[in-house]
Short mmCIF file of C-alpha atoms in Angstrom, two decimals:
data_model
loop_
_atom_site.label_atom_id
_atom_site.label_comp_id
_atom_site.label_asym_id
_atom_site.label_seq_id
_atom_site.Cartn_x
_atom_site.Cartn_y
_atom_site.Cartn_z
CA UNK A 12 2.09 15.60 19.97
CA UNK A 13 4.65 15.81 23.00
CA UNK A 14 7.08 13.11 22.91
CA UNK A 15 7.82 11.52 26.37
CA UNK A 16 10.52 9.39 26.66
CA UNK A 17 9.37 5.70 25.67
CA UNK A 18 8.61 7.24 22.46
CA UNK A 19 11.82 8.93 22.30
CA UNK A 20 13.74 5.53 23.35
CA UNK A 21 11.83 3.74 20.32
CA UNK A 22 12.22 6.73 17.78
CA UNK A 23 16.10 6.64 18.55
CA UNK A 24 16.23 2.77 18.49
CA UNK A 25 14.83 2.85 14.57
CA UNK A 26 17.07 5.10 13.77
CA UNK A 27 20.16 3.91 15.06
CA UNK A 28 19.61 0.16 14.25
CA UNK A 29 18.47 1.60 10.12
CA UNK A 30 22.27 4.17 10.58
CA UNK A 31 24.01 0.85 11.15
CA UNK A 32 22.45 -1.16 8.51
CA UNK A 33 23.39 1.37 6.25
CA UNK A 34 26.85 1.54 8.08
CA UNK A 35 27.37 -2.02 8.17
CA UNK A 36 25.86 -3.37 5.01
CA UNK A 37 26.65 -0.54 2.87
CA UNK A 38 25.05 -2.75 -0.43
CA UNK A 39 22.21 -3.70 0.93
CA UNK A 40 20.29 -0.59 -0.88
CA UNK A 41 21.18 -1.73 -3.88
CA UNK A 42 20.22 -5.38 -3.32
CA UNK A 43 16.60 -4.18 -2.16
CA UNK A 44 16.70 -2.04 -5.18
CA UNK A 45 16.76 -4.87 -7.48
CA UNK A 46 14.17 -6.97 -5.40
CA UNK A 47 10.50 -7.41 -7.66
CA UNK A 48 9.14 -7.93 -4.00
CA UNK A 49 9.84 -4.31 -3.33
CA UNK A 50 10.72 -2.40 -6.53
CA UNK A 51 8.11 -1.34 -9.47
CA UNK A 52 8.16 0.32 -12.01
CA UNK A 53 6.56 3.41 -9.99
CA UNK A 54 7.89 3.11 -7.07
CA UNK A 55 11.73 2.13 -8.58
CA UNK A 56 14.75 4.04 -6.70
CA UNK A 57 17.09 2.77 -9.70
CA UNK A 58 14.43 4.31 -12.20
CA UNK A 59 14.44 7.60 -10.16
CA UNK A 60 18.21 7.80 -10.40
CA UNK A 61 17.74 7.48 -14.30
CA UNK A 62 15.22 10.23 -14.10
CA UNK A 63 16.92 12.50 -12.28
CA UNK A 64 19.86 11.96 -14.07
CA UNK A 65 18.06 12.99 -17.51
CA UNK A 66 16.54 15.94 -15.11
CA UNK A 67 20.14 17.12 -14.63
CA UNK A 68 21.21 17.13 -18.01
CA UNK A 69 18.05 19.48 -18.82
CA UNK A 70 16.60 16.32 -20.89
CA UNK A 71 13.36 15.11 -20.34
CA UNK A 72 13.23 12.56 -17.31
CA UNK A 73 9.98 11.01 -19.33
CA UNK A 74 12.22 10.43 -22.44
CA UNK A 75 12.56 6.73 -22.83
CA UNK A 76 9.27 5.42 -20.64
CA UNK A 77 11.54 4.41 -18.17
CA UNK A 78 11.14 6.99 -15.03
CA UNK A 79 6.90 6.61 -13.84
CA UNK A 80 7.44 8.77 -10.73
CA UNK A 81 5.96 12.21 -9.74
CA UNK A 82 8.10 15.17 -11.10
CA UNK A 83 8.28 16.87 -7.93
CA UNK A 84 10.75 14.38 -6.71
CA UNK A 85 13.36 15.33 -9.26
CA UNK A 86 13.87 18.45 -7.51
CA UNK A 87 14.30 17.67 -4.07
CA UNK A 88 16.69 14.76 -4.36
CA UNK A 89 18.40 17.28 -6.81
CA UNK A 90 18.87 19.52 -3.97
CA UNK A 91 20.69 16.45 -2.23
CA UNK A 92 24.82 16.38 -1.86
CA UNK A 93 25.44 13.13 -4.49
CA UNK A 94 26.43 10.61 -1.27
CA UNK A 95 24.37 7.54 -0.11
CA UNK A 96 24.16 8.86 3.49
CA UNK A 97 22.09 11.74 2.50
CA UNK A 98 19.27 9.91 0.93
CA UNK A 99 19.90 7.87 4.06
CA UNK A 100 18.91 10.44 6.02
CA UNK A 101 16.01 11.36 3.87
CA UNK A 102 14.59 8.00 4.42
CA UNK A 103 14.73 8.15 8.05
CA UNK A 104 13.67 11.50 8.59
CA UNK A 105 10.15 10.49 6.27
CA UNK A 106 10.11 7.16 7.90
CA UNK A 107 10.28 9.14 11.54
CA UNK A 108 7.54 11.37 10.52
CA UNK A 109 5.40 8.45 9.19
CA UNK A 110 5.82 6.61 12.85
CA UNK A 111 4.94 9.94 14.70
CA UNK A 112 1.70 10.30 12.36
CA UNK A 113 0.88 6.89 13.42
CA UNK A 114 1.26 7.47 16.78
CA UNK A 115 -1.22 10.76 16.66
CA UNK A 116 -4.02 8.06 14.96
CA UNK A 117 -3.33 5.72 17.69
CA UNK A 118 -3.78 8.20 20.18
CA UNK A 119 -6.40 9.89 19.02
CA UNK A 120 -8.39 7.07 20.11
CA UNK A 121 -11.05 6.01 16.68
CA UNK A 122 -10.55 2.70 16.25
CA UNK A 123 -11.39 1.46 20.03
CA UNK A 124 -14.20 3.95 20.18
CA UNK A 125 -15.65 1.43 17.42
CA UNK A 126 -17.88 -0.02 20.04
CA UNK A 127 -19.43 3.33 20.56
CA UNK A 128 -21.96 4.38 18.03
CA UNK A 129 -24.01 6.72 18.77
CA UNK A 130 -23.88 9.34 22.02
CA UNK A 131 -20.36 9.47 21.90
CA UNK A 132 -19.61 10.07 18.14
CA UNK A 133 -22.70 11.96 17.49
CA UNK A 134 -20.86 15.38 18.95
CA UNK A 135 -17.96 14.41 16.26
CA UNK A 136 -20.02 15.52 12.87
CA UNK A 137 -18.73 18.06 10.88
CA UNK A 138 -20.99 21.03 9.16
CA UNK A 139 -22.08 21.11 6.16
CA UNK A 140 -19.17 24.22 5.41
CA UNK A 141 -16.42 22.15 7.22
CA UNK A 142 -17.11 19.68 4.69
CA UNK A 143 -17.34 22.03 1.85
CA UNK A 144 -13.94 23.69 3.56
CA UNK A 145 -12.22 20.52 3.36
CA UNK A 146 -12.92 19.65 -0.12
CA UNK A 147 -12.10 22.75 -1.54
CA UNK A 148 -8.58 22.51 0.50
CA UNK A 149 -8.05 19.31 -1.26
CA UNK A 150 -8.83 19.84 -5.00
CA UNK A 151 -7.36 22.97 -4.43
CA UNK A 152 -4.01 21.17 -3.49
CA UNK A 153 -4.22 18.81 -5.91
CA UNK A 154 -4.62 21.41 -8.36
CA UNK A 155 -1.48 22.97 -6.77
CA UNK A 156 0.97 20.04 -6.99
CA UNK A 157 -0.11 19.29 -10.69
CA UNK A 158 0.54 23.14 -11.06
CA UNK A 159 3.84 22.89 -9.87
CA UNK A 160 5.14 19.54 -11.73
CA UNK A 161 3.42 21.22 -15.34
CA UNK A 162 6.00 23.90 -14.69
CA UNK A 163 8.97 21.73 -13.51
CA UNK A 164 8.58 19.82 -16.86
CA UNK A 165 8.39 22.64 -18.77
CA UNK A 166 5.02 23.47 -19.02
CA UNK A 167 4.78 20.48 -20.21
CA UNK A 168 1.67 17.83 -19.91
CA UNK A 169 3.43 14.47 -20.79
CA UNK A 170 3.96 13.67 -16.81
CA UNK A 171 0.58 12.85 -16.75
CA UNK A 172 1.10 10.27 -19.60
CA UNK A 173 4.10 8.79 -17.66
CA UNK A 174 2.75 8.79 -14.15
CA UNK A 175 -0.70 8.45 -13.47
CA UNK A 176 -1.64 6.98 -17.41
CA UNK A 177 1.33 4.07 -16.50
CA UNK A 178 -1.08 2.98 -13.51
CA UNK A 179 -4.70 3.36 -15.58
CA UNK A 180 -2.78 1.42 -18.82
CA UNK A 181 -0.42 -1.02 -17.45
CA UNK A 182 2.13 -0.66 -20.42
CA UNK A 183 5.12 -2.27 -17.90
CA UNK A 184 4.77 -6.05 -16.90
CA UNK A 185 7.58 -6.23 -15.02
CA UNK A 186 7.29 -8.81 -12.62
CA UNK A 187 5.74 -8.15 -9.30
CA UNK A 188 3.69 -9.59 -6.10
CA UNK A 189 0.82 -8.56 -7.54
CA UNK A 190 -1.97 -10.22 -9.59
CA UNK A 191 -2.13 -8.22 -12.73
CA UNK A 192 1.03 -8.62 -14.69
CA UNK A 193 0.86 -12.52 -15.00
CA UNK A 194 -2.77 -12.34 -16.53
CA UNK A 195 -1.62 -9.61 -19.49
CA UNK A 196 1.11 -11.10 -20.56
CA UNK A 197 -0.87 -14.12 -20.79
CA UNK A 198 -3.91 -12.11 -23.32
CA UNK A 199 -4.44 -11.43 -26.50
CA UNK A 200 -4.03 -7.86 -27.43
CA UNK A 201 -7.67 -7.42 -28.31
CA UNK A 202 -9.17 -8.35 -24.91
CA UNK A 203 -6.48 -5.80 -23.19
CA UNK A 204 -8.93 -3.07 -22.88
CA UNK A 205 -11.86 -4.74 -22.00
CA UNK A 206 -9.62 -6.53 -18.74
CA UNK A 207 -8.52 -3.53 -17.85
CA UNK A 208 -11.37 -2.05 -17.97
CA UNK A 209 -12.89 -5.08 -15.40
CA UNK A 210 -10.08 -5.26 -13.41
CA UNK A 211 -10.49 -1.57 -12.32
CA UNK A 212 -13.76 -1.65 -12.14
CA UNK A 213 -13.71 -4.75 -9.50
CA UNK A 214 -10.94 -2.30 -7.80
CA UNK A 215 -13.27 0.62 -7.44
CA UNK A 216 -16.09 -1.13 -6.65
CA UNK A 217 -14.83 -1.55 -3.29
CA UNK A 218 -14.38 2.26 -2.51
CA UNK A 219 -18.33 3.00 -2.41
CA UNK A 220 -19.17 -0.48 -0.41
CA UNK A 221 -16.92 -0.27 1.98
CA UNK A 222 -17.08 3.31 2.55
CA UNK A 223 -20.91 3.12 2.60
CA UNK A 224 -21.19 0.41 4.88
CA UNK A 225 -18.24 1.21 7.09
CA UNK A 226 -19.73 5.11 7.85
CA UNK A 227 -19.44 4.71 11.25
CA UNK A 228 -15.99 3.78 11.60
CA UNK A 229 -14.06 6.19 8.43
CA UNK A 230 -11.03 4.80 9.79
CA UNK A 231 -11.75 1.40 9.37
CA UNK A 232 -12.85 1.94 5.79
CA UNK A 233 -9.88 3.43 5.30
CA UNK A 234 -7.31 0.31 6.60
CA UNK A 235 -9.82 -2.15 4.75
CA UNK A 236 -9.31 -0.48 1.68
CA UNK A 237 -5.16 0.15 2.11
CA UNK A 238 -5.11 -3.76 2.57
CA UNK A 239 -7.59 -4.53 -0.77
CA UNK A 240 -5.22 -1.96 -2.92
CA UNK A 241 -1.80 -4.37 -1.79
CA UNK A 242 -3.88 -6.59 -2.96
CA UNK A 243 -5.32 -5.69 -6.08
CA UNK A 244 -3.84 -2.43 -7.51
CA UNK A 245 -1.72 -3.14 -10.92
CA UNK A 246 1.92 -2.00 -9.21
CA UNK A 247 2.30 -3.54 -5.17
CA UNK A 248 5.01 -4.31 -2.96
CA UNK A 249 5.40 -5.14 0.32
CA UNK A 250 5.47 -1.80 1.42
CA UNK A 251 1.90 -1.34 0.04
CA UNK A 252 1.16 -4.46 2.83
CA UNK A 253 3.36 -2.94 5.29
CA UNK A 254 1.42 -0.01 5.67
CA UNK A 255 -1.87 -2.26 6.51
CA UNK A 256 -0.21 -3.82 8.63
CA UNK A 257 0.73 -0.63 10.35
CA UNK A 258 -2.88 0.43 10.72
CA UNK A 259 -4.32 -3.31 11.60
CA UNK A 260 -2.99 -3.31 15.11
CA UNK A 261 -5.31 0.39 15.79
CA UNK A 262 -8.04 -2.74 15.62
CA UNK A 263 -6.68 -4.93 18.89
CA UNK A 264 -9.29 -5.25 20.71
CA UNK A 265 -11.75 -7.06 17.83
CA UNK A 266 -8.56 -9.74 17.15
CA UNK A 267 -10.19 -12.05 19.49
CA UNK A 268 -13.30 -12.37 17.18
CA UNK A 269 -10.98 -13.13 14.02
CA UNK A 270 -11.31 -16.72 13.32
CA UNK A 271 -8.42 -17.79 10.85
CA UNK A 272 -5.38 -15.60 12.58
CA UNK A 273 -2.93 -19.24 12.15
CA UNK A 274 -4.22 -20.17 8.77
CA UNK A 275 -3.19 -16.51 7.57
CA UNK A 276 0.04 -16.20 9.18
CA UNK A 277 1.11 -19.67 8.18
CA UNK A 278 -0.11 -18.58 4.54
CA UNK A 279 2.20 -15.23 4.49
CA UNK A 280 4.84 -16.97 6.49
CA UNK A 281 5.05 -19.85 3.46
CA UNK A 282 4.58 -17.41 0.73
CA UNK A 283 7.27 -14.79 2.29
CA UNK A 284 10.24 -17.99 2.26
CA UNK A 285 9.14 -19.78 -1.51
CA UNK A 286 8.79 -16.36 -2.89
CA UNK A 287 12.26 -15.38 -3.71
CA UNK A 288 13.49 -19.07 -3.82
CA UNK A 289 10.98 -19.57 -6.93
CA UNK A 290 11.93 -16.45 -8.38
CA UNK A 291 15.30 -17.24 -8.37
CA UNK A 292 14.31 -20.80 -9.73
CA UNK A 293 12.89 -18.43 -12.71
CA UNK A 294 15.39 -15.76 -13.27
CA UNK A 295 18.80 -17.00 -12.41
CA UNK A 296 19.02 -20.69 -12.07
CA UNK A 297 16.79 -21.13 -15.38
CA UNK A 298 15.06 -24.17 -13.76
CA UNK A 299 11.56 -22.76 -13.04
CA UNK A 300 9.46 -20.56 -15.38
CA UNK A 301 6.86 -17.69 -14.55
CA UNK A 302 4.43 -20.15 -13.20
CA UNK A 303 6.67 -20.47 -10.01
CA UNK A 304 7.06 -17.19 -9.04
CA UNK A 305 3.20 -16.35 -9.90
CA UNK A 306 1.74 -19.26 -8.36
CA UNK A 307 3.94 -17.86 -4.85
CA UNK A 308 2.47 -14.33 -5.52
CA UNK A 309 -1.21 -15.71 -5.53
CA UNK A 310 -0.73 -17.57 -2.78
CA UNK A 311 0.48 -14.17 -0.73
CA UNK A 312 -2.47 -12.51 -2.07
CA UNK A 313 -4.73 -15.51 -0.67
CA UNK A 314 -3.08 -14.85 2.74
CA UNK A 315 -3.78 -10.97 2.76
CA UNK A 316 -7.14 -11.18 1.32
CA UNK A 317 -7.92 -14.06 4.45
CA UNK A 318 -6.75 -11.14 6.74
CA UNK A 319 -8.72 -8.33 4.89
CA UNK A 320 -12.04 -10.24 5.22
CA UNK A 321 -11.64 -11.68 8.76
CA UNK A 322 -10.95 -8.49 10.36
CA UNK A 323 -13.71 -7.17 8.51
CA UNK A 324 -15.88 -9.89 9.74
CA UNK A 325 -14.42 -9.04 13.13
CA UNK A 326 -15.48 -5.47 12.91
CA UNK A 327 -18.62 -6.39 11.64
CA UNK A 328 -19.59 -8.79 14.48
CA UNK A 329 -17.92 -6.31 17.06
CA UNK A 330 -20.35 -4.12 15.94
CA UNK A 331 -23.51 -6.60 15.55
CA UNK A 332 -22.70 -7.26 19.52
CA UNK A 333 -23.02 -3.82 20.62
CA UNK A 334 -26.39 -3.09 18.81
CA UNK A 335 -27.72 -6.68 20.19
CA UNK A 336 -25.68 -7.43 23.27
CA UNK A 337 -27.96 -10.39 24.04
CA UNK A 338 -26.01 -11.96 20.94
CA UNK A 339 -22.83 -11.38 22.52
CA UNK A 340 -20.37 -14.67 22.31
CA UNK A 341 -23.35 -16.94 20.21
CA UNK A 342 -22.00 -18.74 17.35
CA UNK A 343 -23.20 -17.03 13.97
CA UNK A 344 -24.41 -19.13 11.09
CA UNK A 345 -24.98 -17.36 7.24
CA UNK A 346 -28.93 -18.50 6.20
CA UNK A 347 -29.38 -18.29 2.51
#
């Protein structure tokens, strides 16, 4: 994608302003580090430091239970000179690329061809051996990567165990802005397996509905469902809802037909101050317990799951309109 020069302006504006945050607030990466609304126990920069540490020292970074993350990361920030600015610059450069592969989705043009069903998409379907193509390119490059971390840990399996197995199991309830670590610390040990076994099952269950009903528009399927997993996978953060949110603007042109926009924002503005005040409350002033800070989290998830389902109902009845234009701006009522 050629970059003209209001992309270039914007692309140099993110990264000087994050140069001189790191420049000017040289701690700040180690507040954020500590923050439950960001860190988990997969996603942890402190944690990776531990691991890589271990990795160093030839010791096994899964020693311990602590480090959760893939093993081909222990190589790369190996490779790093040991000073904050270069994982600084690592940051950038991955949040650059991330902002430039937005960009190409943007301009490729899917989501506002949404109100275009059929002549114009029906030129867009892939063979049978394009599909088969692609498929094999990705289980082939899964099989790769897993390749490649069973020999960085020594031909070793017990990755899998301490990555993948930490997000199926949910042995770490550390506190997060999720919904799942509340409710098992909260159960008896004998109903853990059968919850876990629901609460991923309710999770998948969205994968085949959505991406069933939503055929027409992939992409759309494919925001929908980045918004439902900051919602319900066992380990979010905000960056999980960060990257909906990145996506959610592709879909301007059905905001008009969303019908609780206020009520949401007012319900992730409220949750986004009280948050951190009630987990202090909890953690350091002693004055709160872990009903504050989870009652905060479930009112965040209310918010996001308001904005998952009315831009689905706005896609929905952008959609509706086109097949029955007639219908176009008449009020809608649910019968039954």
């Amino acid at each position: 994608m050629a970059i003209d020069r209001r992309k270039a302006l914007v692309l140099g504006g993110a990264v000087a302003l994050r140069l001189l945050l790191f420049t000017v607030f040289p701690s700040l990466p180690d507040l954020l580090t500590g923050r439950v609304e960001i860190s988990t126990p997969v996603t942890s920069f402190k944690r990776l430091q531990e691991g890589l540490f271990l990795y160093t020292h030839n010791v096994s970074p899964y020693d311990g239970g602590v480090f959760h993350q893939a093993p081909l990361l222990l190589p790369l920030f190996a490779l790093l000179p040991r000073q904050p600015y270069a994982t600084a610059l690592l940051y950038i450069l991955v949040d650059i690329l991330s902002a430039i592969s937005l960009m190409n989705i943007a301009e490729a043009g899917e989501a506002s061809q949404s109100r275009l069903f059929t002549s114009p998409r029906k030129d867009l379907k892939w063979s049978s051996a394009a599909v088969g193509a692609a498929l094999g390119l990705f289980a082939g490059s899964v099989f790769g990567l897993l390749y490649i971390s069973y020999l960085l840990t020594g031909a070793s399996v017990e990755f899998l165990a301490s990555t993948y197995g930490v997000q199926l199991l949910l042995p770490d309830l550390t506190p997060n802005v999720g919904l799942w670590w509340y409710f098992f610390i909260e159960m008896f040990d004998s109903f853990r397996e059968f919850f876990l076994g629901v609460f991923w099952l309710h999770l998948g269950s969205y994968v085949a509905a959505l991406c069933f009903r939503m055929r027409s528009q992939p992409l759309f399927a494919i925001t929908t469902l980045l918004g439902l997993f900051a919602i319900f996978k066992p380990y979010p953060s905000i960056s999980d809802t960060s990257l909906y949110l990145a996506l959610l603007p592709l879909y301007r042109h059905v905001f008009p037909l969303m019908r609780y926009t206020f009520f949401v924002l007012s319900t992730l503005l409220y949750a986004t101050l009280l948050g951190p005040a009630f987990y202090y409350l909890w953690i350091y002033a002693g004055s709160g317990n872990a009903n504050f800070f989870y009652a905060i989290t479930l009112v965040y998830c209310l918010g996001l799951t308001l904005l998952v389902s009315d831009s689905l109902f706005a896609v929905l009845r952008d959609e509706w309109e086109f097949e029955r234009p007639e219908m176009k701006g008449k009020e809608v009522k649910q019968i039954g």
